[in-house]
Amino acid sequence: MVIGGGVVLCGLLVYGLLWAFGVVGSSDERTPSETRLVEGNHEEVLPRAIRDPMGTHPKIIEQGSGARASDDQTSPPPPPVGIEQADERPRRNLLREGLEQQGTNGTRPEGEVLATNTGGQPREAEKGTPPPAQVPISNPPAPNYSTRFADAERMVQRNELVQARQVMSELLRDRTISEAEKTAVRRRLGAINADLVFSPKVYAGDPLTESYEVKSGDSLARIAQRRELAVHWKLIQRVNGLANPNQIRLGQKLKLVRGPFHAVVDKSDFRLDLYHGQPNAPESWVYIRSFAVGLGKDDGTPVGNFVVMRGSKVEDPSWVNPTNPSERYASKDPKNPLGKFWVGIEGLGDSAGYVGFGLHGTIEPETIGTEASLGCVRLGAEDIAMVYEMLEEGISIVRIVP
């Protein structure tokens, strides 16, 4: 009995030791195959395989720490369904997305998370609150006619005639201004060019003119040819106010005007506009001045593009009436209907069939502004003299528009 009691006593002692070390018994009611993972105030029962996949010692899994929960640094098996793991997807750059959306149309989807400027922590946009209005970025409106005209006038007052002409010329090409406004621009440009082109003064920066010093053996004709001015030498005499073109002196300063010049005849307004520029770039021609003209009776003046014929410019021409060959006029005949100057033109392109037309003077100034000629363009005596001097054979374009 003593031995049996001793065995029982030893067994109780062993059991107590095992209980004290947690080998047997438990203070809660979980099964031996389960343990608890505590995170904050949330408890979740985990299968034994998760707390000790190898059946050895329990290990603690810290969610979101990035550390591996194993003694041998080997990767644990993937967690079973239902175990929440850290989201390893790349985080969205909410600040950049917000800026990109503002840069497109200024709107955001309702409820989208926005970045704040206080620590970079995102907050949820208030639902139902409209996004701030975006101010559209646009170019300022182009100056109107009155503003641009006034700007050019101020340039004239500052004696900046070259700049004023440029502004006025651009304004004249503006298709949005009215015909009355175009008339005012042409009139002002004519006055500006009276100084820039037709006075003896040379303005700095003017591409149409230059200063020239007379050299030994010079004549006006030689100067015009040597400098390739593309104008008649009589224009040099005109702008310099020379009474006698043969009396120029060595070292004398002359103003030269450089062509080419072109003419646009507006039939609807009985007007010829003189321009300066390259023949193949009419969109950039610079307006010079206008002249009143007479046209062919019964709408006999053709519409089209022409060029001044080579060898066609004649001073004091003779003439035979094409409708009545018996009607003839000799050179310098005061009764010659062509007046003192003739400038022949020939058609270009679709207008190539038109022959025998030209620009000339008239002994009937009262017919200017009417349809009275046989189809040619008539000008007053002083006007045709200037046009004759400025249009160059084989270069100058003559456009006749309805």
mmCIF file of N, CA and C in Angstrom, residues 168-211:
data_model
loop_
_atom_site.group_PDB
_atom_site.id
_atom_site.type_symbol
_atom_site.label_atom_id
_atom_site.label_comp_id
_atom_site.label_asym_id
_atom_site.label_seq_id
_atom_site.Cartn_x
_atom_site.Cartn_y
_atom_site.Cartn_z
ATOM 1 N N MET A 168 -0.690 99.996 -91.117
ATOM 2 C CA MET A 168 -1.810 100.327 -91.998
ATOM 3 C C MET A 168 -1.956 99.309 -93.125
ATOM 4 N N SER A 169 -0.842 98.840 -93.660
ATOM 5 C CA SER A 169 -0.912 97.854 -94.740
ATOM 6 C C SER A 169 -1.520 96.545 -94.245
ATOM 7 N N GLU A 170 -1.127 96.111 -93.043
ATOM 8 C CA GLU A 170 -1.714 94.904 -92.467
ATOM 9 C C GLU A 170 -3.199 95.094 -92.199
ATOM 10 N N LEU A 171 -3.572 96.286 -91.762
ATOM 11 C CA LEU A 171 -4.978 96.583 -91.514
ATOM 12 C C LEU A 171 -5.776 96.544 -92.813
ATOM 13 N N LEU A 172 -5.192 97.028 -93.898
ATOM 14 C CA LEU A 172 -5.881 97.032 -95.187
ATOM 15 C C LEU A 172 -6.118 95.611 -95.690
ATOM 16 N N ARG A 173 -5.237 94.663 -95.335
ATOM 17 C CA ARG A 173 -5.416 93.267 -95.745
ATOM 18 C C ARG A 173 -6.420 92.516 -94.882
ATOM 19 N N ASP A 174 -6.870 93.129 -93.810
ATOM 20 C CA ASP A 174 -7.836 92.497 -92.909
ATOM 21 C C ASP A 174 -9.213 92.452 -93.580
ATOM 22 N N ARG A 175 -9.700 91.265 -93.818
ATOM 23 C CA ARG A 175 -10.977 91.102 -94.520
ATOM 24 C C ARG A 175 -12.187 91.403 -93.651
ATOM 25 N N THR A 176 -11.963 91.628 -92.367
ATOM 26 C CA THR A 176 -13.099 91.881 -91.475
ATOM 27 C C THR A 176 -13.495 93.352 -91.423
ATOM 28 N N ILE A 177 -12.655 94.251 -91.926
ATOM 29 C CA ILE A 177 -13.012 95.659 -91.855
ATOM 30 C C ILE A 177 -13.915 96.025 -93.024
ATOM 31 N N SER A 178 -14.684 97.077 -92.856
ATOM 32 C CA SER A 178 -15.670 97.480 -93.853
ATOM 33 C C SER A 178 -15.007 98.227 -95.010
ATOM 34 N N GLU A 179 -15.788 98.434 -96.077
ATOM 35 C CA GLU A 179 -15.273 99.173 -97.230
ATOM 36 C C GLU A 179 -14.986 100.625 -96.864
ATOM 37 N N ALA A 180 -15.829 101.200 -96.004
ATOM 38 C CA ALA A 180 -15.588 102.577 -95.575
ATOM 39 C C ALA A 180 -14.282 102.674 -94.788
ATOM 40 N N GLU A 181 -14.007 101.675 -93.955
ATOM 41 C CA GLU A 181 -12.764 101.663 -93.202
ATOM 42 C C GLU A 181 -11.564 101.473 -94.119
ATOM 43 N N LYS A 182 -11.710 100.623 -95.141
ATOM 44 C CA LYS A 182 -10.615 100.448 -96.101
ATOM 45 C C LYS A 182 -10.328 101.748 -96.849
ATOM 46 N N THR A 183 -11.374 102.489 -97.169
ATOM 47 C CA THR A 183 -11.182 103.771 -97.851
ATOM 48 C C THR A 183 -10.383 104.728 -96.978
ATOM 49 N N ALA A 184 -10.687 104.752 -95.677
ATOM 50 C CA ALA A 184 -9.956 105.617 -94.750
ATOM 51 C C ALA A 184 -8.492 105.187 -94.643
ATOM 52 N N VAL A 185 -8.239 103.879 -94.639
ATOM 53 C CA VAL A 185 -6.869 103.376 -94.549
ATOM 54 C C VAL A 185 -6.089 103.751 -95.806
ATOM 55 N N ARG A 186 -6.705 103.564 -96.971
ATOM 56 C CA ARG A 186 -6.014 103.917 -98.213
ATOM 57 C C ARG A 186 -5.674 105.398 -98.260
ATOM 58 N N ARG A 187 -6.615 106.222 -97.814
ATOM 59 C CA ARG A 187 -6.354 107.665 -97.830
ATOM 60 C C ARG A 187 -5.187 108.015 -96.913
ATOM 61 N N ARG A 188 -5.134 107.393 -95.736
ATOM 62 C CA ARG A 188 -4.045 107.694 -94.792
ATOM 63 C C ARG A 188 -2.715 107.160 -95.302
ATOM 64 N N LEU A 189 -2.741 105.968 -95.909
ATOM 65 C CA LEU A 189 -1.517 105.406 -96.470
ATOM 66 C C LEU A 189 -0.992 106.264 -97.616
ATOM 67 N N GLY A 190 -1.898 106.804 -98.419
ATOM 68 C CA GLY A 190 -1.466 107.680 -99.505
ATOM 69 C C GLY A 190 -0.717 108.891 -98.984
ATOM 70 N N ALA A 191 -1.217 109.452 -97.870
ATOM 71 C CA ALA A 191 -0.543 110.611 -97.280
ATOM 72 C C ALA A 191 0.811 110.222 -96.696
ATOM 73 N N ILE A 192 0.890 109.048 -96.068
ATOM 74 C CA ILE A 192 2.167 108.585 -95.509
ATOM 75 C C ILE A 192 3.193 108.367 -96.618
ATOM 76 N N ASN A 193 2.764 107.748 -97.715
ATOM 77 C CA ASN A 193 3.689 107.470 -98.812
ATOM 78 C C ASN A 193 4.073 108.716 -99.602
ATOM 79 N N ALA A 194 3.293 109.771 -99.456
ATOM 80 C CA ALA A 194 3.693 111.028 -100.088
ATOM 81 C C ALA A 194 5.044 111.464 -99.559
ATOM 82 N N ASP A 195 5.304 111.164 -98.278
ATOM 83 C CA ASP A 195 6.621 111.459 -97.699
ATOM 84 C C ASP A 195 7.602 110.320 -97.918
ATOM 85 N N LEU A 196 7.169 109.089 -97.639
ATOM 86 C CA LEU A 196 8.091 107.961 -97.704
ATOM 87 C C LEU A 196 8.604 107.699 -99.113
ATOM 88 N N VAL A 197 7.724 107.813 -100.108
ATOM 89 C CA VAL A 197 8.083 107.428 -101.478
ATOM 90 C C VAL A 197 8.350 108.639 -102.364
ATOM 91 N N PHE A 198 7.479 109.634 -102.312
ATOM 92 C CA PHE A 198 7.507 110.679 -103.335
ATOM 93 C C PHE A 198 8.165 111.981 -102.890
ATOM 94 N N SER A 199 8.707 112.045 -101.668
ATOM 95 C CA SER A 199 9.459 113.230 -101.252
ATOM 96 C C SER A 199 10.952 112.922 -101.348
ATOM 97 N N PRO A 200 11.817 113.945 -101.320
ATOM 98 C CA PRO A 200 13.274 113.689 -101.422
ATOM 99 C C PRO A 200 13.871 113.072 -100.154
ATOM 100 N N LYS A 201 13.115 113.000 -99.065
ATOM 101 C CA LYS A 201 13.672 112.531 -97.803
ATOM 102 C C LYS A 201 13.753 111.005 -97.776
ATOM 103 N N VAL A 202 14.873 110.498 -97.280
ATOM 104 C CA VAL A 202 15.051 109.054 -97.092
ATOM 105 C C VAL A 202 14.873 108.737 -95.619
ATOM 106 N N TYR A 203 13.929 107.845 -95.311
ATOM 107 C CA TYR A 203 13.658 107.453 -93.927
ATOM 108 C C TYR A 203 14.418 106.168 -93.595
ATOM 109 N N ALA A 204 15.040 106.181 -92.439
ATOM 110 C CA ALA A 204 15.803 105.012 -91.999
ATOM 111 C C ALA A 204 14.897 103.791 -91.886
ATOM 112 N N GLY A 205 15.388 102.657 -92.374
ATOM 113 C CA GLY A 205 14.641 101.417 -92.282
ATOM 114 C C GLY A 205 13.609 101.205 -93.364
ATOM 115 N N ASP A 206 13.503 102.131 -94.331
ATOM 116 C CA ASP A 206 12.520 101.970 -95.405
ATOM 117 C C ASP A 206 13.101 101.065 -96.489
ATOM 118 N N PRO A 207 12.521 99.867 -96.703
ATOM 119 C CA PRO A 207 13.072 98.953 -97.705
ATOM 120 C C PRO A 207 12.802 99.383 -99.141
ATOM 121 N N LEU A 208 11.957 100.378 -99.338
ATOM 122 C CA LEU A 208 11.612 100.811 -100.699
ATOM 123 C C LEU A 208 12.573 101.862 -101.239
ATOM 124 N N THR A 209 13.365 102.472 -100.369
ATOM 125 C CA THR A 209 14.194 103.591 -100.822
ATOM 126 C C THR A 209 15.632 103.438 -100.337
ATOM 127 N N GLU A 210 16.520 104.212 -100.959
ATOM 128 C CA GLU A 210 17.923 104.238 -100.551
ATOM 129 C C GLU A 210 18.539 105.563 -100.970
ATOM 130 N N SER A 211 19.648 105.905 -100.351
ATOM 131 C CA SER A 211 20.363 107.130 -100.691
ATOM 132 C C SER A 211 21.522 106.783 -101.620
#
